[in-house]
Tab-separated table of C-alpha atoms and ligand atoms in Angstrom:
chain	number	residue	atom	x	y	z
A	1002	UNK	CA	108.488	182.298	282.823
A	1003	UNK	CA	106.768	186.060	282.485
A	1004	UNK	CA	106.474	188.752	285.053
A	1005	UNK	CA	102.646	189.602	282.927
A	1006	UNK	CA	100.530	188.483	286.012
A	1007	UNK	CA	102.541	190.377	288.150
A	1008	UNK	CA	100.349	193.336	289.785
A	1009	UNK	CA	101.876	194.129	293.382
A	1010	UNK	CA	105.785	193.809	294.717
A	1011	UNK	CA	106.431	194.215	298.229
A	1012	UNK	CA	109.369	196.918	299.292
A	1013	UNK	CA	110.720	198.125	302.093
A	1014	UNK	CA	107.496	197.243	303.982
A	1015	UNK	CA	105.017	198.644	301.716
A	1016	UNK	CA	102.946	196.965	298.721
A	1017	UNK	CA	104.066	198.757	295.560
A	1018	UNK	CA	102.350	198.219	292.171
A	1019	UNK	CA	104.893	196.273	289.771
A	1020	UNK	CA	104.434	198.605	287.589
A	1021	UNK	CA	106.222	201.540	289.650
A	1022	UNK	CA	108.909	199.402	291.171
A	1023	UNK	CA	112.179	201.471	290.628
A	1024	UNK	CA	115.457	201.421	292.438
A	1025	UNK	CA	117.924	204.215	292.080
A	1026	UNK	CA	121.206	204.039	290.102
A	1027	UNK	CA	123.569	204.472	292.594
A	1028	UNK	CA	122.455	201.767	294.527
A	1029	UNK	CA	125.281	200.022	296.256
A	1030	UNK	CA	124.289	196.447	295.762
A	1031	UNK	CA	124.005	197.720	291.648
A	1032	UNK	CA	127.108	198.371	291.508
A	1033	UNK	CA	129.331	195.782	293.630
A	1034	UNK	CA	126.372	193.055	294.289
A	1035	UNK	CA	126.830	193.203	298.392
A	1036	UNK	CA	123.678	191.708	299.573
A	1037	UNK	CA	122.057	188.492	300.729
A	1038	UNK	CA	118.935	186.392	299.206
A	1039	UNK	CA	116.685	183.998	299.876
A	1040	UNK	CA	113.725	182.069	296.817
A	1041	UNK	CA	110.728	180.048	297.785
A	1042	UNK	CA	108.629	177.988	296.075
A	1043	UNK	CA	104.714	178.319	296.669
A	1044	UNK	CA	102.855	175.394	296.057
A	1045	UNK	CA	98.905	174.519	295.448
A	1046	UNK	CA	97.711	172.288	297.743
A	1047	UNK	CA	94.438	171.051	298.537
A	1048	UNK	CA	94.046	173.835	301.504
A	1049	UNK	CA	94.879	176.644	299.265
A	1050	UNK	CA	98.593	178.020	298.481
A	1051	UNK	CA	101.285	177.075	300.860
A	1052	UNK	CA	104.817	178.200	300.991
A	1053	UNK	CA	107.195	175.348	301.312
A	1054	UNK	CA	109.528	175.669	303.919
A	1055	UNK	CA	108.568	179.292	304.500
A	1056	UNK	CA	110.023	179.404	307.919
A	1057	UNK	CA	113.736	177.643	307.021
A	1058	UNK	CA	114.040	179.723	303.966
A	1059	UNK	CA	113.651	183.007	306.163
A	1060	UNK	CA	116.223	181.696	308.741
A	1061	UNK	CA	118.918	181.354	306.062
A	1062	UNK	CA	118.099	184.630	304.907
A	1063	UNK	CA	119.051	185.951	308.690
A	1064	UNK	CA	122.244	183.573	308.765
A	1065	UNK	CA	123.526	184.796	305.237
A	1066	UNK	CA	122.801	188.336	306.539
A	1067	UNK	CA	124.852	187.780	309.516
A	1068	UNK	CA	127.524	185.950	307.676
A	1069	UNK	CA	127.617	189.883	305.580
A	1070	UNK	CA	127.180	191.699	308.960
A	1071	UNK	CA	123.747	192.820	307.327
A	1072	UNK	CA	120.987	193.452	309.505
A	1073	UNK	CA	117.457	192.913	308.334
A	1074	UNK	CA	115.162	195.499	310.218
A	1075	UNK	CA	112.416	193.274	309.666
A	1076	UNK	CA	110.829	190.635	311.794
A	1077	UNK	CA	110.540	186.712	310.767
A	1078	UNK	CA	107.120	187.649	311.209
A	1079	UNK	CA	106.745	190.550	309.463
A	1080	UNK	CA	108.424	188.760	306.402
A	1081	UNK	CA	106.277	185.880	306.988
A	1082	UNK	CA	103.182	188.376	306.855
A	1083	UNK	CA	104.723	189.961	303.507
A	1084	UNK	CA	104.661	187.365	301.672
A	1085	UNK	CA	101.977	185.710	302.908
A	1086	UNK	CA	99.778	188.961	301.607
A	1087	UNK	CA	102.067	189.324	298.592
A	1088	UNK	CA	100.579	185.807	297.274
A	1089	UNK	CA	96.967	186.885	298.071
A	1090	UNK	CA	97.116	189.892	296.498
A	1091	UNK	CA	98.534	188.853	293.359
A	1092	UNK	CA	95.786	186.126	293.288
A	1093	UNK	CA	98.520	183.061	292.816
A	1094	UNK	CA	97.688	179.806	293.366
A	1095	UNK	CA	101.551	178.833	292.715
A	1096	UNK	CA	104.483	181.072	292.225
A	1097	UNK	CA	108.388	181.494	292.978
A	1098	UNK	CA	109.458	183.884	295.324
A	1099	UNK	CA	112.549	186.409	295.531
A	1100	UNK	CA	113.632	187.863	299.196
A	1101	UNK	CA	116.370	190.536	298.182
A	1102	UNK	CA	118.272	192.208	301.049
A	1103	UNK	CA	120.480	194.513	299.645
A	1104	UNK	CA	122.408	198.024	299.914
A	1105	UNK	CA	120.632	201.137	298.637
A	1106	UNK	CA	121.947	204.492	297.703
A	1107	UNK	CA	124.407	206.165	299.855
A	1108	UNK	CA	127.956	205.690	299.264
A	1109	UNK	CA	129.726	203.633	296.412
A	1110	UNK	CA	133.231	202.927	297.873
A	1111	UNK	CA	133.544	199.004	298.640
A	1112	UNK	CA	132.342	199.445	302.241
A	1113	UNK	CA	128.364	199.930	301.837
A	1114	UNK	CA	128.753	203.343	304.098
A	1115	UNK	CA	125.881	205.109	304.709
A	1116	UNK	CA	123.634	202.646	302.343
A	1117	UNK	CA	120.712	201.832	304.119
A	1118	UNK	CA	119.370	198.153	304.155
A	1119	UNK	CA	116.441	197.732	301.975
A	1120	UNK	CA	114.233	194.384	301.448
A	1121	UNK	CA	112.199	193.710	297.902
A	1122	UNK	CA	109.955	191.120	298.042
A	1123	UNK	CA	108.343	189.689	294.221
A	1124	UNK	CA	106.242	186.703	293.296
A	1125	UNK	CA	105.539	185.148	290.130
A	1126	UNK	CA	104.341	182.190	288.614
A	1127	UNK	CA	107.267	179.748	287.796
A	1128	UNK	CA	106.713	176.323	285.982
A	1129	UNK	CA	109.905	173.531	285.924
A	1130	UNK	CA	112.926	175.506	286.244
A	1131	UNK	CA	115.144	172.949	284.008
A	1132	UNK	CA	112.113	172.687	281.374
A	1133	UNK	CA	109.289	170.374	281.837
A	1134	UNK	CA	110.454	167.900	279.879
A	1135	UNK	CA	113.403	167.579	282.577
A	1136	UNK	CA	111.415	166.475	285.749
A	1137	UNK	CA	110.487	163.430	283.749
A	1138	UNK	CA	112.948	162.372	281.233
A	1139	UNK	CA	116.064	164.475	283.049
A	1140	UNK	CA	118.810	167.066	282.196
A	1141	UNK	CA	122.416	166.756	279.785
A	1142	UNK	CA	124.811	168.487	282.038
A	1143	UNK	CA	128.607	169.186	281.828
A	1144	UNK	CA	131.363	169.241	284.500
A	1145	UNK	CA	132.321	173.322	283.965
A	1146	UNK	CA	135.600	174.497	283.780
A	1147	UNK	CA	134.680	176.569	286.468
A	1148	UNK	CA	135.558	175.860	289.770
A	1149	UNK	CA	133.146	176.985	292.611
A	1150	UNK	CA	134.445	179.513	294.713
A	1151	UNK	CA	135.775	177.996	297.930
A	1152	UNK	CA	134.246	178.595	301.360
A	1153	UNK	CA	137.948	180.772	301.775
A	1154	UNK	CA	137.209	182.976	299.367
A	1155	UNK	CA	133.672	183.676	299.995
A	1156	UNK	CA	131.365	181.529	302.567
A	1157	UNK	CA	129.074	179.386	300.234
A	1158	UNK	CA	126.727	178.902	302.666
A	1159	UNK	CA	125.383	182.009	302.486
A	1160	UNK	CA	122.772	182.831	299.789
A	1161	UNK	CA	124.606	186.302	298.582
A	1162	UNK	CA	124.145	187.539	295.227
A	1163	UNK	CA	127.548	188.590	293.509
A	1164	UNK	CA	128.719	185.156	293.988
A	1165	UNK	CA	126.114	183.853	291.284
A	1166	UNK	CA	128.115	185.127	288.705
A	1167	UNK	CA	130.453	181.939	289.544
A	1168	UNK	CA	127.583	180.102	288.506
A	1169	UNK	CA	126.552	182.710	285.636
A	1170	UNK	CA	129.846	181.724	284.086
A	1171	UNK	CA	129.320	177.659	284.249
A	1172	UNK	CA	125.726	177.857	283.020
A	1173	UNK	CA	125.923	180.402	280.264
A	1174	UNK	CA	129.692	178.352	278.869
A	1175	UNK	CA	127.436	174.750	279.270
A	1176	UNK	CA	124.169	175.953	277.786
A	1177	UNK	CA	126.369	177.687	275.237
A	1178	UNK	CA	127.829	174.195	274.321
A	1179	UNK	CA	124.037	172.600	274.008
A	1180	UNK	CA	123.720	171.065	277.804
A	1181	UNK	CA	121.114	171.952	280.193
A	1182	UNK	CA	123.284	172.461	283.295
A	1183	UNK	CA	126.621	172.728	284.962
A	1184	UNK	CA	128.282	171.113	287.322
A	1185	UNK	CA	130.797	172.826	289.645
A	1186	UNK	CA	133.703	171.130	291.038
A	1187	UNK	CA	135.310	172.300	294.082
A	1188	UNK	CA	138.943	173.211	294.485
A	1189	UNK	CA	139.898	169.799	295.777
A	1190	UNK	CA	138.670	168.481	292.591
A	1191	UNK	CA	135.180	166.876	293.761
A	1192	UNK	CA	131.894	167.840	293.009
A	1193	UNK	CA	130.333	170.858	294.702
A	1194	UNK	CA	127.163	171.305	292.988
A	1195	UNK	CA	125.293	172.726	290.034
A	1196	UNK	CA	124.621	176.135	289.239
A	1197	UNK	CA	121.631	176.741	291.287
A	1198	UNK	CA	121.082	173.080	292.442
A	1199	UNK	CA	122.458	170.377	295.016
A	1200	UNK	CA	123.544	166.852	293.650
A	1201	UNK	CA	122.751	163.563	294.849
A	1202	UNK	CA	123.639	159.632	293.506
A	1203	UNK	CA	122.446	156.918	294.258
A	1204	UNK	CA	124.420	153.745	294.141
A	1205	UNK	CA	123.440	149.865	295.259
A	1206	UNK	CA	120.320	151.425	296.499
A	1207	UNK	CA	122.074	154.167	299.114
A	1208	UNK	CA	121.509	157.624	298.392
A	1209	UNK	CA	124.512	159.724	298.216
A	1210	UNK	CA	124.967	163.855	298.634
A	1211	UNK	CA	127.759	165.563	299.825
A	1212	UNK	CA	127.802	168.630	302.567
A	1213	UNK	CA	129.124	172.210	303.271
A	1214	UNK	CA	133.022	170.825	303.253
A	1215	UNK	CA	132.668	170.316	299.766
A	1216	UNK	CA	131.661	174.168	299.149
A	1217	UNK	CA	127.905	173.900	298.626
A	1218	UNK	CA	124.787	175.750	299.598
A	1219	UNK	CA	122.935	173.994	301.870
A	1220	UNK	CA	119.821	173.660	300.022
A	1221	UNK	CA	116.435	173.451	301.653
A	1222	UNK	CA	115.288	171.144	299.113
A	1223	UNK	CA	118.460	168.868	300.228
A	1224	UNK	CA	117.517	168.881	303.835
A	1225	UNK	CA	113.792	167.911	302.928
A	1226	UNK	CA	114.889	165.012	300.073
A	1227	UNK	CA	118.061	163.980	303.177
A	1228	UNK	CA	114.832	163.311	305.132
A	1229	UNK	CA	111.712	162.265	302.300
A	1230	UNK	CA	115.282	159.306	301.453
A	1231	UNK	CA	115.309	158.474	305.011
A	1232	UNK	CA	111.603	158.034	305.769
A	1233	UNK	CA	111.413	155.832	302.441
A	1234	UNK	CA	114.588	153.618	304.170
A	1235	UNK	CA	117.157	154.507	302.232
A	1236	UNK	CA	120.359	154.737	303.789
A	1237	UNK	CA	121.396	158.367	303.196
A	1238	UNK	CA	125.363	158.650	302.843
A	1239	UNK	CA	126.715	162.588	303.087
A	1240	UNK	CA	130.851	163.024	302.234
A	1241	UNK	CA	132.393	164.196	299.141
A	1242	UNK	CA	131.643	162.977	295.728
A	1243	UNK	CA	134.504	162.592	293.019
A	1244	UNK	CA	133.736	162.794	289.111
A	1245	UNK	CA	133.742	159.123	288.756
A	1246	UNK	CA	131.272	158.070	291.339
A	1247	UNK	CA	129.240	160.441	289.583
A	1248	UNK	CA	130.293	158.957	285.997
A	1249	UNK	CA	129.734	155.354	287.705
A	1250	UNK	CA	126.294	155.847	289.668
A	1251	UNK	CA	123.174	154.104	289.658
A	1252	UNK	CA	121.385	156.984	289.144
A	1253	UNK	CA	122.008	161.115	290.051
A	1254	UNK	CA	119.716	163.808	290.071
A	1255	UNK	CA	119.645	167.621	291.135
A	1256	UNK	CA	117.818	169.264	294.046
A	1257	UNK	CA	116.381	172.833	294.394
A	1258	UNK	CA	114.020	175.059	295.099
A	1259	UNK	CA	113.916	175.885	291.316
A	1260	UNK	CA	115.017	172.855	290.120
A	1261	UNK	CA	112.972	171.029	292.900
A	1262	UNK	CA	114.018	166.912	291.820
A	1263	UNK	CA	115.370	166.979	288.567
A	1264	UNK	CA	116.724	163.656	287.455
A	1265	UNK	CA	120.580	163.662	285.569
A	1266	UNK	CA	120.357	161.695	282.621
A	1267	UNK	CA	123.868	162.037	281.232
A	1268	UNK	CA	127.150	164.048	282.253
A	1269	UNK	CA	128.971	165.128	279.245
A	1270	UNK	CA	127.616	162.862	277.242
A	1271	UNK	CA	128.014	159.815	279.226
A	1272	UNK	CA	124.886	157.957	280.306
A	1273	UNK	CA	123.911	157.632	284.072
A	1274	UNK	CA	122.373	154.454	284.980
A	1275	UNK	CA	120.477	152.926	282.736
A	1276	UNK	CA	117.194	155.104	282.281
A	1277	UNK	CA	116.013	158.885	281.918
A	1278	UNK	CA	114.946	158.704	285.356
A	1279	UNK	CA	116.219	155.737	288.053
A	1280	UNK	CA	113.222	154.216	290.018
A	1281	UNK	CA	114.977	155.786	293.174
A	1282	UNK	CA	114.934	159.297	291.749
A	1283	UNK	CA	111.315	158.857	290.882
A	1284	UNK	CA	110.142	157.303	293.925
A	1285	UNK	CA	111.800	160.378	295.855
A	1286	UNK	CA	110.648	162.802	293.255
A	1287	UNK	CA	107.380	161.561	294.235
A	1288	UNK	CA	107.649	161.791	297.855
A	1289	UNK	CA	108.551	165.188	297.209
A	1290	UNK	CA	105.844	166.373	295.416
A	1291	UNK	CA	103.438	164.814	297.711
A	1292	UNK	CA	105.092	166.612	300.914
A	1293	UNK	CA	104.529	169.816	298.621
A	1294	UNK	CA	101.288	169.793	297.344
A	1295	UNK	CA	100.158	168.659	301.066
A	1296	UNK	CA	99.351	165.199	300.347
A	1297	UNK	CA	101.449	163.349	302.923
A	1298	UNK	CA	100.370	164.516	306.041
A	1299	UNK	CA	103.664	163.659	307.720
A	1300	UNK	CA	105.554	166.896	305.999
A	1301	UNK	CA	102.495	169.046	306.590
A	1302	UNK	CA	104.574	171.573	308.782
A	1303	UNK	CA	106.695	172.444	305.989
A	1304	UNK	CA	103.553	173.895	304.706
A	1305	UNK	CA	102.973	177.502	304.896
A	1306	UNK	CA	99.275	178.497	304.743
A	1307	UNK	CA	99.285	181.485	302.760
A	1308	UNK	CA	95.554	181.816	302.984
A	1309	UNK	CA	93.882	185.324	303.458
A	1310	UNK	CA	93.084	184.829	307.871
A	1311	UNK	CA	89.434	185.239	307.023
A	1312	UNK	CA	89.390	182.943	304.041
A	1313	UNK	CA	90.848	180.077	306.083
A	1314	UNK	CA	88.532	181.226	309.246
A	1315	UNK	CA	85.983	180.162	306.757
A	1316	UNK	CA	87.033	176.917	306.486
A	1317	UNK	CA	86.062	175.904	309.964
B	2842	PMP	N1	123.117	175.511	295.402
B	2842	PMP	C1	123.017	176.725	294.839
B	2842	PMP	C2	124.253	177.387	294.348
B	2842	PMP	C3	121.766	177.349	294.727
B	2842	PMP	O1	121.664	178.557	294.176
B	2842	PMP	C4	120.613	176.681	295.180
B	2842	PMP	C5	119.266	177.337	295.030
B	2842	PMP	N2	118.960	178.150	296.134
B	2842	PMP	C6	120.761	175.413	295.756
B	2842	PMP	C7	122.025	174.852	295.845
B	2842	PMP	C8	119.576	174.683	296.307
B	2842	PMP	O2	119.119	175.318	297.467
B	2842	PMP	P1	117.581	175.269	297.883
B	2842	PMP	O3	117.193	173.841	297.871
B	2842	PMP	O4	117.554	175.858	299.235
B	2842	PMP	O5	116.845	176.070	296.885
């Protein structure tokens, strides 16, 4: 990953060279990490860029601001239009994207008083998130001593940013110990997720993920692979997951918009199933990456042209 081809940001409505993005110091969101998210993947298709899932990615960044009493005073479409333009104008035919909503420079007590609600927008290329080498022959990952913060404690399905530091702690303790990934369990002792990624199993040929009760995000990427599993005829099963269905599945593999479908090849050190990547995983991982590079026409609404308007007028 490398910010290099980076030339323009978007902030606070206006494109800003990367060059001069700055935020002040006493920025609220710097200091207690108040503040909601959202991150896209942009994909090259055979119609030009597209932003996967453009449109469910911004709701969720208007549901975890509501969760946080934030209020965006942008538009859907005016955050469509930034980062529509944002791609263009940083000439990428791929890329990642960041949405931060957070609390500027005002006050710095615990209430955000007086800190005005500002919106950065970046955009840079991003290859596999897990390495390369993990979207074919899959991840090592370790159940964390970590537990993931329960939906008491802080709603986890809201995409806010000081709760990543739950997940900061698994990943840095499991990469630390030579794995890939964590993977949080919940309070009741069953498995929530990884650190930036849903999980899913597949046993006797049903494909199994568990849901909000179990103190996940609800990824985007789950909802799409809950449907891509369906469409194939899989039976999709959703209800918690304990360690040792995980220890005793067919096959298990992460979802994300970073991670996108990364097959699990062993959890602390114990094999799942009995290759790199099950022939389920890799028929969904597939199915995926046709839906997002526009080749199955049947997922083509989750396709966000991000074409300049009079490039694609030119295409008619
Ligand atoms: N769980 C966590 C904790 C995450 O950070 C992410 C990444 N946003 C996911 C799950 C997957 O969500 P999505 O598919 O929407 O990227």
């Amino acid at each position: 990953m490398s910010f290099d081809q980076i030339t323009w940001m978007w902030s606070n409505g206006e494109f800003v060279e990367w060059r001069d993005a700055s935020v002040h110091i006493s920025t609220h969101t710097l200091h207690l990490g108040s503040g909601v998210f959202e991150a896209i993947r942009c994909y090259d298709t055979n119609n030009g860029p597209a932003a996967f899932r453009l449109d469910a990615h911004l709701d969720r960044l208007y549901s975890s601001a509501s969760i946080h009493s934030i209020d965006i005073p942008y538009t859907h479409e005016d955050l469509t239009d930034a980062v529509t333009e944002l791609i263009c104008r940083n000439d990428f035919s791929s890329c990642y994207i960041r949405m931060l909503c957070y609390h500027g420079s005002g006050s710095l007590g615990v209430l955000p008083n007086n800190c005005p609600v500002e919106l950065a927008i970046l955009a840079w290329p991003l290859g596999a998130y897990l390495g390369s080498h993990a979207l074919e022959h899959g991840v090592r990952v370790t159940i964390s001593p970590w537990v993931k913060f329960s939906s008491r404690m802080m709603p986890t399905t809201a995409k806010a940013r000081g709760q990543y530091l739950n997940s900061l702690l698994a990943v840095r303790a499991a990469v630390k110990e030579g794995f890939d990934e964590a993977i949080l369990l919940n309070e009741e002792g069953t498995i929530a997720e990884g650190s930036g990624e849903n999980l899913f199993l597949v046993r006797d040929g049903r494909v199994i993920t568990n849901d909000e009760k179990s103190s996940i995000l609800l990824g985007i990427t789950r909802d799409a692979v809950i449907r891509i599993a369906r469409d194939l005829g899989y039976e999709v099963e959703i209800g918690p997951i304990r360690v040792e269905d995980l220890l005793s599945a067919d096959e298990a593999f992460f979802t994300g918009t970073a991670a996108e479908v990364t097959p699990i090849r062993e959890v602390d050190g114990k094999q799942i199933g009995t290759q790199e990547r099950g022939p389920i995983t890799y028929e969904i991982q597939q199915a995926f990456f046709a839906a997002t590079s526009g080749q199955d026409p049947r997922y083509q609404h989750w396709l966000h042209s991000v074409r300049q308007p009079a490039a694609a007028a030119m295409l008619f």
